[in-house]
PDB file of C-alpha atoms in Angstrom:
ATOM      1  CA  MET A  23     -20.618 -40.763 -35.382  1.00 57.00           C
ATOM      2  CA  ARG A  24     -20.999 -44.343 -36.563  1.00 68.00           C
ATOM      3  CA  TRP A  25     -17.437 -45.518 -36.553  1.00 73.00           C
ATOM      4  CA  PRO A  26     -14.682 -45.145 -33.895  1.00 82.00           C
ATOM      5  CA  ALA A  27     -12.195 -42.308 -34.366  1.00 82.00           C
ATOM      6  CA  PHE A  28      -8.540 -42.903 -33.598  1.00 86.00           C
ATOM      7  CA  MET A  29      -5.887 -40.498 -32.343  1.00 88.00           C
ATOM      8  CA  VAL A  30      -8.235 -37.591 -31.706  1.00 88.00           C
ATOM      9  CA  ASP A  31      -6.457 -34.350 -30.696  1.00 89.00           C
ATOM     10  CA  VAL A  32      -8.442 -32.433 -28.042  1.00 89.00           C
ATOM     11  CA  GLU A  33      -7.647 -28.790 -27.493  1.00 90.00           C
ATOM     12  CA  THR A  34      -9.296 -26.980 -24.574  1.00 90.00           C
ATOM     13  CA  GLU A  35      -8.983 -23.244 -23.994  1.00 92.00           C
ATOM     14  CA  TRP A  36      -9.366 -21.822 -20.490  1.00 92.00           C
ATOM     15  CA  GLU A  37      -9.585 -18.262 -19.152  1.00 92.00           C
ATOM     16  CA  TRP A  38      -8.690 -16.929 -15.707  1.00 90.00           C
ATOM     17  CA  ALA A  39      -7.873 -13.412 -14.516  1.00 85.00           C
ATOM     18  CA  GLY A  40      -7.367 -12.179 -18.069  1.00 85.00           C
ATOM     19  CA  ARG A  41      -5.000 -14.993 -18.951  1.00 87.00           C
ATOM     20  CA  HIS A  42      -5.750 -17.609 -21.609  1.00 89.00           C
ATOM     21  CA  LEU A  43      -4.396 -21.144 -21.331  1.00 90.00           C
ATOM     22  CA  THR A  44      -4.582 -23.821 -24.005  1.00 91.00           C
ATOM     23  CA  LEU A  45      -4.244 -27.481 -23.074  1.00 90.00           C
ATOM     24  CA  CYS A  46      -3.736 -30.215 -25.648  1.00 90.00           C
ATOM     25  CA  GLN A  47      -4.083 -33.954 -25.304  1.00 87.00           C
ATOM     26  CA  THR A  48      -4.590 -36.965 -27.594  1.00 87.00           C
ATOM     27  CA  ILE A  49      -7.295 -39.574 -27.064  1.00 85.00           C
ATOM     28  CA  PRO A  50      -6.302 -42.948 -28.544  1.00 85.00           C
ATOM     29  CA  VAL A  51      -9.822 -43.917 -29.535  1.00 85.00           C
ATOM     30  CA  VAL A  52     -13.324 -42.426 -29.386  1.00 82.00           C
ATOM     31  CA  ARG A  53     -16.052 -44.988 -29.870  1.00 82.00           C
ATOM     32  CA  ALA A  54     -19.572 -44.369 -31.112  1.00 78.00           C
ATOM     33  CA  GLY A  55     -22.105 -43.853 -28.308  1.00 74.00           C
ATOM     34  CA  LYS A  56     -19.486 -43.868 -25.529  1.00 77.00           C
ATOM     35  CA  ALA A  57     -18.530 -40.789 -23.587  1.00 75.00           C
ATOM     36  CA  VAL A  58     -14.847 -39.971 -23.049  1.00 73.00           C
ATOM     37  CA  GLU A  59     -13.921 -38.627 -19.604  1.00 71.00           C
ATOM     38  CA  LEU A  60     -11.413 -35.820 -20.085  1.00 66.00           C
ATOM     39  CA  GLY A  61     -11.468 -34.359 -16.584  1.00 62.00           C
ATOM     40  CA  ARG A  62      -8.799 -36.613 -15.081  1.00 65.00           C
ATOM     41  CA  GLN A  63      -6.494 -36.026 -18.029  1.00 67.00           C
ATOM     42  CA  VAL A  64      -6.602 -32.216 -17.824  1.00 79.00           C
ATOM     43  CA  ARG A  65      -3.642 -30.928 -15.867  1.00 84.00           C
ATOM     44  CA  PHE A  66      -3.066 -27.327 -14.727  1.00 90.00           C
ATOM     45  CA  ALA A  67       0.403 -26.174 -13.673  1.00 90.00           C
ATOM     46  CA  CYS A  68      -0.851 -23.411 -11.358  1.00 94.00           C
ATOM     47  CA  ARG A  69      -3.769 -22.692  -9.065  1.00 95.00           C
ATOM     48  CA  GLY A  70      -6.688 -20.643 -10.321  1.00 94.00           C
ATOM     49  CA  HIS A  71     -10.386 -20.469 -11.143  1.00 93.00           C
ATOM     50  CA  TYR A  72     -10.359 -21.544 -14.761  1.00 93.00           C
ATOM     51  CA  ARG A  73     -13.395 -21.088 -17.064  1.00 92.00           C
ATOM     52  CA  LEU A  74     -13.671 -23.225 -20.170  1.00 91.00           C
ATOM     53  CA  VAL A  75     -14.127 -21.007 -23.223  1.00 91.00           C
ATOM     54  CA  ALA A  76     -13.494 -23.353 -26.178  1.00 90.00           C
ATOM     55  CA  VAL A  77     -13.160 -27.021 -27.106  1.00 89.00           C
ATOM     56  CA  ARG A  78     -11.740 -28.088 -30.468  1.00 90.00           C
ATOM     57  CA  LEU A  79     -11.330 -31.602 -31.828  1.00 88.00           C
ATOM     58  CA  ALA A  80      -9.086 -32.649 -34.714  1.00 91.00           C
ATOM     59  CA  CYS A  81      -8.175 -35.983 -36.283  1.00 90.00           C
ATOM     60  CA  GLY A  82      -5.912 -36.774 -39.193  1.00 86.00           C
ATOM     61  CA  PHE A  83      -5.634 -40.545 -38.643  1.00 85.00           C
ATOM     62  CA  PRO A  84      -4.048 -42.522 -40.275  1.00 82.00           C
ATOM     63  CA  LEU A  85      -1.704 -40.538 -42.495  1.00 77.00           C
ATOM     64  CA  GLY A  86      -2.655 -36.929 -41.801  1.00 75.00           C
ATOM     65  CA  LEU A  87      -3.347 -36.199 -45.461  1.00 75.00           C
ATOM     66  CA  VAL A  88      -6.902 -35.149 -44.586  1.00 75.00           C
ATOM     67  CA  GLN A  89      -7.739 -33.673 -41.190  1.00 82.00           C
ATOM     68  CA  ALA A  90     -11.217 -33.375 -39.730  1.00 84.00           C
ATOM     69  CA  ARG A  91     -11.963 -30.578 -37.260  1.00 86.00           C
ATOM     70  CA  HIS A  92     -14.912 -29.950 -34.980  1.00 83.00           C
ATOM     71  CA  ALA A  93     -15.703 -27.271 -32.380  1.00 87.00           C
ATOM     72  CA  MET A  94     -17.841 -28.430 -29.454  1.00 80.00           C
ATOM     73  CA  GLN A  95     -20.429 -26.467 -27.518  1.00 77.00           C
ATOM     74  CA  HIS A  96     -19.781 -25.997 -23.779  1.00 72.00           C
ATOM     75  CA  THR A  97     -22.062 -24.779 -21.010  1.00 72.00           C
ATOM     76  CA  GLY A  98     -20.463 -22.750 -18.241  1.00 83.00           C
ATOM     77  CA  ILE A  99     -17.826 -25.242 -17.181  1.00 87.00           C
ATOM     78  CA  ALA A 100     -15.322 -23.963 -14.596  1.00 89.00           C
ATOM     79  CA  VAL A 101     -12.623 -25.623 -12.531  1.00 90.00           C
ATOM     80  CA  HIS A 102     -11.116 -24.591  -9.167  1.00 90.00           C
ATOM     81  CA  VAL A 103      -7.458 -25.630  -9.078  1.00 94.00           C
ATOM     82  CA  LEU A 104      -6.433 -25.507  -5.420  1.00 95.00           C
ATOM     83  CA  PRO A 105      -2.916 -24.451  -4.412  1.00 96.00           C
ATOM     84  CA  LYS A 106      -0.617 -27.135  -3.079  1.00 95.00           C
ATOM     85  CA  PRO A 107       0.403 -26.086   0.466  1.00 96.00           C
ATOM     86  CA  GLN A 108       4.050 -25.329   1.069  1.00 95.00           C
ATOM     87  CA  ALA A 109       5.024 -26.887   4.365  1.00 92.00           C
ATOM     88  CA  MET A 110       6.407 -24.444   6.919  1.00 92.00           C
ATOM     89  CA  TYR A 111       7.308 -24.291  10.601  1.00 90.00           C
ATOM     90  CA  TRP A 112       5.558 -21.557  12.571  1.00 93.00           C
ATOM     91  CA  PRO A 113       8.341 -19.635  14.287  1.00 93.00           C
ATOM     92  CA  LEU A 114       6.477 -18.526  17.422  1.00 92.00           C
ATOM     93  CA  PRO A 115       4.654 -20.239  20.329  1.00 89.00           C
ATOM     94  CA  TRP A 116       0.918 -20.321  19.804  1.00 84.00           C
ATOM     95  CA  ASN A 117      -0.694 -17.796  22.171  1.00 73.00           C
ATOM     96  CA  VAL A 118      -4.135 -18.055  23.706  1.00 72.00           C
ATOM     97  CA  SER A 119      -6.411 -15.023  23.343  1.00 65.00           C
ATOM     98  CA  PRO A 120      -9.218 -14.405  25.858  1.00 60.00           C
ATOM     99  CA  ASP A 121     -12.442 -15.479  24.180  1.00 55.00           C
ATOM    100  CA  PRO A 122     -15.728 -16.208  26.010  1.00 51.00           C
ATOM    101  CA  SER A 123     -16.715 -18.523  23.136  1.00 46.00           C
ATOM    102  CA  GLY A 124     -13.382 -20.296  23.005  1.00 44.00           C
ATOM    103  CA  THR A 125     -12.716 -23.919  23.927  1.00 44.00           C
ATOM    104  CA  LEU A 126      -9.337 -23.600  25.651  1.00 43.00           C
ATOM    105  CA  ALA A 127      -9.131 -22.997  29.418  1.00 42.00           C
ATOM    106  CA  THR A 128      -6.582 -20.390  30.433  1.00 47.00           C
ATOM    107  CA  ARG A 129      -5.789 -18.473  33.607  1.00 44.00           C
ATOM    108  CA  HIS A 130      -5.873 -14.681  33.717  1.00 45.00           C
ATOM    109  CA  THR A 131      -6.238 -11.965  36.337  1.00 43.00           C
ATOM    110  CA  GLY A 132      -9.234 -10.515  34.499  1.00 45.00           C
ATOM    111  CA  GLN A 133     -12.934 -10.769  35.348  1.00 46.00           C
ATOM    112  CA  SER A 134     -14.217 -14.334  35.820  1.00 45.00           C
ATOM    113  CA  PHE A 135     -16.329 -16.393  38.223  1.00 43.00           C
ATOM    114  CA  GLU A 136     -14.192 -19.553  38.312  1.00 49.00           C
ATOM    115  CA  LEU A 137     -11.042 -19.538  40.421  1.00 54.00           C
ATOM    116  CA  GLY A 138      -8.024 -20.933  38.632  1.00 56.00           C
ATOM    117  CA  LEU A 139      -5.166 -20.711  41.168  1.00 61.00           C
ATOM    118  CA  LEU A 140      -3.643 -18.727  44.013  1.00 73.00           C
ATOM    119  CA  ARG A 141      -0.041 -17.533  43.988  1.00 74.00           C
ATOM    120  CA  GLU A 142       2.302 -15.313  45.945  1.00 82.00           C
ATOM    121  CA  TYR A 143       2.046 -11.570  45.354  1.00 81.00           C
ATOM    122  CA  GLN A 144       4.729 -10.130  43.007  1.00 81.00           C
ATOM    123  CA  GLN A 145       5.864  -6.571  42.526  1.00 78.00           C
ATOM    124  CA  GLY A 146       3.515  -4.812  40.075  1.00 73.00           C
ATOM    125  CA  ASP A 147       0.487  -7.053  40.662  1.00 73.00           C
ATOM    126  CA  SER A 148      -2.856  -5.304  41.113  1.00 72.00           C
ATOM    127  CA  VAL A 149      -3.774  -4.956  44.801  1.00 72.00           C
ATOM    128  CA  GLY A 150      -7.394  -5.438  43.760  1.00 68.00           C
ATOM    129  CA  ARG A 151      -6.559  -9.080  42.983  1.00 71.00           C
ATOM    130  CA  VAL A 152      -5.337  -9.866  46.512  1.00 79.00           C
ATOM    131  CA  ASN A 153      -7.259 -12.680  48.171  1.00 80.00           C
ATOM    132  CA  TRP A 154      -7.356 -11.323  51.738  1.00 84.00           C
ATOM    133  CA  ARG A 155      -8.671 -14.502  53.391  1.00 83.00           C
ATOM    134  CA  ALA A 156      -5.943 -16.636  51.839  1.00 82.00           C
ATOM    135  CA  SER A 157      -3.347 -13.952  52.678  1.00 85.00           C
ATOM    136  CA  ALA A 158      -4.451 -13.984  56.319  1.00 88.00           C
ATOM    137  CA  ARG A 159      -4.100 -17.773  56.482  1.00 86.00           C
ATOM    138  CA  VAL A 160      -0.552 -17.894  55.119  1.00 86.00           C
ATOM    139  CA  GLY A 161       0.696 -14.592  56.528  1.00 87.00           C
ATOM    140  CA  GLU A 162       1.638 -12.989  53.198  1.00 87.00           C
ATOM    141  CA  LEU A 163      -0.131 -11.424  50.234  1.00 87.00           C
ATOM    142  CA  VAL A 164      -1.701 -13.920  47.822  1.00 81.00           C
ATOM    143  CA  ILE A 165      -3.008 -13.089  44.307  1.00 77.00           C
ATOM    144  CA  GLN A 166      -6.039 -14.877  42.868  1.00 71.00           C
ATOM    145  CA  HIS A 167      -6.145 -15.957  39.199  1.00 63.00           C
ATOM    146  CA  PHE A 168      -9.386 -16.859  37.470  1.00 60.00           C
ATOM    147  CA  GLN A 169      -9.946 -19.531  34.866  1.00 56.00           C
ATOM    148  CA  GLN A 170     -11.328 -18.175  31.603  1.00 54.00           C
ATOM    149  CA  LEU A 171     -12.020 -19.497  28.144  1.00 55.00           C
ATOM    150  CA  GLY A 172      -9.694 -18.593  25.318  1.00 62.00           C
ATOM    151  CA  ALA A 173      -8.820 -19.413  21.737  1.00 76.00           C
ATOM    152  CA  VAL A 174      -5.735 -19.601  19.545  1.00 84.00           C
ATOM    153  CA  VAL A 175      -6.335 -17.067  16.759  1.00 90.00           C
ATOM    154  CA  LEU A 176      -4.254 -16.393  13.611  1.00 95.00           C
ATOM    155  CA  ARG A 177      -5.140 -13.650  11.088  1.00 96.00           C
ATOM    156  CA  VAL A 178      -3.477 -13.976   7.696  1.00 97.00           C
ATOM    157  CA  ALA A 179      -3.139 -11.265   5.016  1.00 97.00           C
ATOM    158  CA  VAL A 180      -1.735 -12.365   1.638  1.00 96.00           C
ATOM    159  CA  HIS A 181      -0.294 -10.292  -1.193  1.00 96.00           C
ATOM    160  CA  ALA A 182      -1.704 -12.012  -4.290  1.00 94.00           C
ATOM    161  CA  PRO A 183       0.525 -11.720  -7.358  1.00 93.00           C
ATOM    162  CA  ALA A 184      -0.101  -9.655 -10.483  1.00 91.00           C
ATOM    163  CA  ALA A 185       1.226 -10.181 -14.020  1.00 89.00           C
ATOM    164  CA  PRO A 186       3.745 -11.495 -14.988  1.00 91.00           C
ATOM    165  CA  ALA A 187       3.925 -13.553 -11.777  1.00 93.00           C
ATOM    166  CA  LEU A 188       0.196 -14.378 -11.924  1.00 93.00           C
ATOM    167  CA  GLY A 189      -0.321 -17.936 -13.149  1.00 91.00           C
ATOM    168  CA  ASN A 190       3.413 -18.667 -13.332  1.00 92.00           C
ATOM    169  CA  PRO A 191       3.992 -21.608 -10.970  1.00 93.00           C
ATOM    170  CA  ALA A 192       7.723 -20.854 -10.694  1.00 94.00           C
ATOM    171  CA  SER A 193       7.238 -17.238  -9.578  1.00 95.00           C
ATOM    172  CA  ALA A 194       7.631 -15.974  -6.038  1.00 96.00           C
ATOM    173  CA  GLY A 195       4.143 -14.524  -6.220  1.00 96.00           C
ATOM    174  CA  GLU A 196       2.457 -17.890  -6.803  1.00 96.00           C
ATOM    175  CA  GLN A 197       4.722 -19.470  -4.227  1.00 97.00           C
ATOM    176  CA  ALA A 198       3.329 -16.910  -1.733  1.00 97.00           C
ATOM    177  CA  ILE A 199      -0.147 -18.359  -2.345  1.00 97.00           C
ATOM    178  CA  ARG A 200       1.130 -21.892  -1.726  1.00 97.00           C
ATOM    179  CA  LEU A 201       2.959 -20.658   1.392  1.00 97.00           C
ATOM    180  CA  ALA A 202      -0.259 -19.067   2.671  1.00 97.00           C
ATOM    181  CA  ALA A 203      -1.980 -22.437   2.345  1.00 97.00           C
ATOM    182  CA  GLY A 204       0.894 -23.957   4.339  1.00 96.00           C
ATOM    183  CA  VAL A 205       0.456 -21.325   7.050  1.00 97.00           C
ATOM    184  CA  PHE A 206      -3.181 -22.324   7.393  1.00 96.00           C
ATOM    185  CA  ASP A 207      -2.224 -26.006   7.573  1.00 95.00           C
ATOM    186  CA  ALA A 208       0.255 -25.204  10.397  1.00 94.00           C
ATOM    187  CA  ALA A 209      -2.470 -23.262  12.241  1.00 93.00           C
ATOM    188  CA  GLN A 210      -4.982 -26.066  11.841  1.00 90.00           C
ATOM    189  CA  GLY A 211      -2.433 -28.557  13.172  1.00 89.00           C
ATOM    190  CA  HIS A 212      -2.290 -26.560  16.416  1.00 86.00           C
ATOM    191  CA  GLY A 213      -6.043 -26.106  16.755  1.00 84.00           C
ATOM    192  CA  ALA A 214      -5.937 -22.400  15.885  1.00 88.00           C
ATOM    193  CA  GLN A 215      -8.822 -20.396  14.463  1.00 89.00           C
ATOM    194  CA  ALA A 216      -7.359 -18.968  11.268  1.00 94.00           C
ATOM    195  CA  PHE A 217      -8.869 -16.138   9.198  1.00 95.00           C
ATOM    196  CA  LEU A 218      -7.863 -15.150   5.656  1.00 97.00           C
ATOM    197  CA  TYR A 219      -7.934 -11.523   4.558  1.00 96.00           C
ATOM    198  CA  LEU A 220      -7.711 -10.857   0.818  1.00 91.00           C
ATOM    199  CA  ALA A 221      -8.115  -7.673  -1.251  1.00 83.00           C
ATOM    200  CA  GLY A 222     -11.645  -6.272  -1.138  1.00 77.00           C
ATOM    201  CA  ASP A 223     -14.229  -5.408   1.452  1.00 70.00           C
ATOM    202  CA  GLY A 224     -15.572  -8.876   2.002  1.00 79.00           C
ATOM    203  CA  GLU A 225     -15.626 -10.752   5.295  1.00 89.00           C
ATOM    204  CA  PRO A 226     -12.541 -12.778   6.249  1.00 94.00           C
ATOM    205  CA  VAL A 227     -12.590 -16.415   5.130  1.00 94.00           C
ATOM    206  CA  GLN A 228     -12.480 -19.216   7.695  1.00 92.00           C
ATOM    207  CA  GLY A 229     -12.518 -22.990   7.277  1.00 91.00           C
ATOM    208  CA  ALA A 230     -10.006 -25.198   5.513  1.00 90.00           C
ATOM    209  CA  ALA A 231     -12.079 -25.832   2.347  1.00 91.00           C
ATOM    210  CA  LEU A 232     -13.236 -22.212   1.979  1.00 94.00           C
ATOM    211  CA  VAL A 233      -9.725 -20.817   2.561  1.00 95.00           C
ATOM    212  CA  ARG A 234      -8.190 -23.152  -0.062  1.00 95.00           C
ATOM    213  CA  THR A 235     -10.896 -22.170  -2.587  1.00 94.00           C
ATOM    214  CA  ALA A 236     -10.409 -18.459  -1.820  1.00 95.00           C
ATOM    215  CA  LEU A 237      -6.662 -18.752  -2.308  1.00 96.00           C
ATOM    216  CA  ALA A 238      -7.252 -20.604  -5.612  1.00 95.00           C
ATOM    217  CA  ALA A 239      -9.336 -17.681  -6.960  1.00 93.00           C
ATOM    218  CA  ALA A 240      -7.316 -14.843  -5.360  1.00 93.00           C
ATOM    219  CA  GLN A 241      -7.081 -11.936  -7.811  1.00 90.00           C
ATOM    220  CA  PRO A 242      -4.064  -9.651  -8.131  1.00 91.00           C
ATOM    221  CA  ALA A 243      -3.728  -7.185  -5.282  1.00 89.00           C
ATOM    222  CA  SER A 244      -2.132  -3.759  -5.404  1.00 93.00           C
ATOM    223  CA  PRO A 245       0.063  -2.451  -2.552  1.00 93.00           C
ATOM    224  CA  ALA A 246      -2.819  -0.177  -1.515  1.00 94.00           C
ATOM    225  CA  GLN A 247      -5.157  -3.171  -1.302  1.00 94.00           C
ATOM    226  CA  LEU A 248      -2.639  -5.047   0.858  1.00 95.00           C
ATOM    227  CA  CYS A 249      -2.549  -2.022   3.212  1.00 96.00           C
ATOM    228  CA  GLU A 250      -6.340  -2.034   3.315  1.00 95.00           C
ATOM    229  CA  ALA A 251      -6.356  -5.721   4.241  1.00 95.00           C
ATOM    230  CA  CYS A 252      -3.877  -5.020   7.069  1.00 96.00           C
ATOM    231  CA  MET A 253      -6.138  -2.210   8.252  1.00 95.00           C
ATOM    232  CA  ARG A 254      -9.031  -4.687   8.483  1.00 95.00           C
ATOM    233  CA  VAL A 255      -6.839  -7.047  10.479  1.00 96.00           C
ATOM    234  CA  ALA A 256      -5.756  -4.297  12.866  1.00 95.00           C
ATOM    235  CA  ALA A 257      -9.337  -3.231  13.433  1.00 94.00           C
ATOM    236  CA  VAL A 258     -10.410  -6.634  14.848  1.00 93.00           C
ATOM    237  CA  ALA A 259      -7.169  -8.050  16.286  1.00 93.00           C
ATOM    238  CA  ARG A 260      -7.246  -8.720  20.059  1.00 87.00           C
ATOM    239  CA  VAL A 261      -4.475  -9.016  22.576  1.00 86.00           C
ATOM    240  CA  GLY A 262      -2.891 -12.472  22.163  1.00 86.00           C
ATOM    241  CA  ASP A 263      -3.850 -12.910  18.506  1.00 92.00           C
ATOM    242  CA  GLN A 264      -1.129 -13.613  15.990  1.00 95.00           C
ATOM    243  CA  ILE A 265      -0.882 -12.037  12.551  1.00 97.00           C
ATOM    244  CA  ALA A 266       0.804 -13.478   9.446  1.00 97.00           C
ATOM    245  CA  LEU A 267       1.653 -11.309   6.443  1.00 97.00           C
ATOM    246  CA  VAL A 268       2.533 -13.582   3.464  1.00 97.00           C
ATOM    247  CA  VAL A 269       4.450 -11.818   0.682  1.00 97.00           C
ATOM    248  CA  PRO A 270       6.649 -12.783  -2.318  1.00 97.00           C
ATOM    249  CA  GLY A 271      10.384 -12.352  -2.000  1.00 96.00           C
ATOM    250  CA  ASP A 272      10.510  -9.892  -4.900  1.00 95.00           C
ATOM    251  CA  MET A 273       8.082  -7.446  -3.266  1.00 96.00           C
ATOM    252  CA  VAL A 274       9.085  -3.795  -3.143  1.00 97.00           C
ATOM    253  CA  GLN A 275      10.474  -2.968   0.304  1.00 97.00           C
ATOM    254  CA  ALA A 276       8.511   0.294   0.566  1.00 97.00           C
ATOM    255  CA  ASP A 277       5.242  -1.570  -0.087  1.00 97.00           C
ATOM    256  CA  LEU A 278       5.980  -4.012   2.737  1.00 97.00           C
ATOM    257  CA  ALA A 279       6.916  -1.145   5.078  1.00 98.00           C
ATOM    258  CA  ALA A 280       3.593   0.586   4.281  1.00 97.00           C
ATOM    259  CA  ALA A 281       1.605  -2.588   5.019  1.00 97.00           C
ATOM    260  CA  LEU A 282       3.387  -3.166   8.304  1.00 97.00           C
ATOM    261  CA  ALA A 283       2.750   0.475   9.304  1.00 97.00           C
ATOM    262  CA  GLU A 284      -0.989  -0.381   9.340  1.00 96.00           C
ATOM    263  CA  LEU A 285      -0.247  -2.980  12.036  1.00 96.00           C
ATOM    264  CA  LYS A 286       1.807  -0.659  14.184  1.00 93.00           C
ATOM    265  CA  GLY A 287       0.541  -0.412  17.731  1.00 88.00           C
ATOM    266  CA  VAL A 288      -1.471  -3.657  17.539  1.00 92.00           C
ATOM    267  CA  ALA A 289      -0.798  -5.748  20.649  1.00 88.00           C
ATOM    268  CA  CYS A 290      -0.183  -8.877  18.582  1.00 92.00           C
ATOM    269  CA  ALA A 291       2.808 -10.792  17.345  1.00 94.00           C
ATOM    270  CA  VAL A 292       3.337 -10.178  13.607  1.00 97.00           C
ATOM    271  CA  VAL A 293       5.189 -12.703  11.392  1.00 97.00           C
ATOM    272  CA  VAL A 294       6.220 -11.766   7.846  1.00 98.00           C
ATOM    273  CA  CYS A 295       6.391 -14.956   5.756  1.00 98.00           C
ATOM    274  CA  ILE A 296       8.568 -14.436   2.654  1.00 98.00           C
ATOM    275  CA  ALA A 297       8.129 -16.791  -0.288  1.00 97.00           C
ATOM    276  CA  LEU A 298      10.831 -17.501  -2.881  1.00 96.00           C
ATOM    277  CA  GLY A 299      10.391 -18.676  -6.434  1.00 91.00           C
ATOM    278  CA  HIS A 300      11.545 -22.031  -7.746  1.00 90.00           C
ATOM    279  CA  VAL A 301      14.708 -20.485  -9.232  1.00 87.00           C
ATOM    280  CA  VAL A 302      16.547 -18.411  -6.653  1.00 90.00           C
ATOM    281  CA  GLY A 303      19.628 -16.449  -7.662  1.00 91.00           C
ATOM    282  CA  PRO A 304      21.814 -14.001  -5.734  1.00 93.00           C
ATOM    283  CA  ALA A 305      19.595 -11.037  -6.653  1.00 93.00           C
ATOM    284  CA  GLN A 306      16.475 -12.819  -5.337  1.00 93.00           C
ATOM    285  CA  LEU A 307      18.229 -13.658  -2.058  1.00 95.00           C
ATOM    286  CA  VAL A 308      19.370 -10.073  -1.606  1.00 96.00           C
ATOM    287  CA  ALA A 309      15.789  -8.825  -2.206  1.00 96.00           C
ATOM    288  CA  ALA A 310      14.381 -11.303   0.311  1.00 96.00           C
ATOM    289  CA  GLN A 311      16.978 -10.331   2.883  1.00 96.00           C
ATOM    290  CA  GLY A 312      16.008  -6.685   2.348  1.00 97.00           C
ATOM    291  CA  LEU A 313      12.381  -7.596   3.173  1.00 97.00           C
ATOM    292  CA  GLN A 314      13.576  -9.326   6.324  1.00 97.00           C
ATOM    293  CA  ALA A 315      15.367  -6.135   7.347  1.00 97.00           C
ATOM    294  CA  VAL A 316      12.156  -4.162   6.786  1.00 98.00           C
ATOM    295  CA  ALA A 317      10.197  -6.557   8.993  1.00 97.00           C
ATOM    296  CA  GLN A 318      12.862  -6.319  11.724  1.00 97.00           C
ATOM    297  CA  ARG A 319      12.743  -2.523  11.730  1.00 96.00           C
ATOM    298  CA  ALA A 320       8.950  -2.693  12.099  1.00 96.00           C
ATOM    299  CA  GLY A 321       9.277  -4.995  15.119  1.00 95.00           C
ATOM    300  CA  ALA A 322       7.928  -8.035  13.298  1.00 96.00           C
ATOM    301  CA  VAL A 323       9.343 -11.567  13.124  1.00 96.00           C
ATOM    302  CA  SER A 324      10.358 -12.779   9.664  1.00 96.00           C
ATOM    303  CA  TRP A 325      10.260 -16.290   8.247  1.00 96.00           C
ATOM    304  CA  ARG A 326      11.914 -16.884   4.903  1.00 95.00           C
ATOM    305  CA  GLU A 327      11.938 -20.032   2.772  1.00 93.00           C
ATOM    306  CA  ALA A 328      15.275 -21.711   2.380  1.00 86.00           C
ATOM    307  CA  PRO A 329      16.570 -21.439  -1.235  1.00 77.00           C
TER     308      PRO A 329
END
């Protein structure tokens, strides 16, 4: 191109999870021999792993009587659009789980080589933990506690949305993805080790950058896949761990009950985080309240976004 082109319409077509998105923008001037950076001008309304499938240029400057069109070649361009975290307040105290590789010192009556403290015997304490020498000195039974290493652990299962909620930034399903990112931010702020469990048989995701990328590319999950993710959580959860189940407010109550059933009997606190869409009417509130009732019957704590 020898001469500058004015008012060039750029149309880019993107594909993600079976959805096609077309973005349009106008470049005031394209000069010969000078590249135009489009990346900062491309805006996506919703998270996702978008793959560029087509680029089309058009220009009808100055009067639009004649319009020139051109389709450009592209080579495997893809963009990760990360979800914007929804701030939330974790409703429970952060527990410490016994962990030999942890970094937090805690006191337990379990096996250890480092004495943490001595205290007066209380009804129900194990007689095997009585320090007889200290008891003889003070004239009453004294229990010995040992200092052990522990860690704050949070395991998060997320119900990723399917169509029509998928890719709709105003939907409760996409808000659940943003809320899950907020849960991880809250955990990170308290020094917790947080693990993300999504649909599939892969290993849980850990680390702020990897979690955000995994949430960006999360594919739709069926109720059966959510139950499978909860089964994976239950298989590795230890006493003192905390579990978060992040779901949209329009989820079917029976599906939530089935997922919580997989966590029954796990010696961990379970929090059901319920996300609401941008437009919340009476029907949506009633549905979310129904999910809270399901969580309560299962012995879990519920946290629901304010409308």
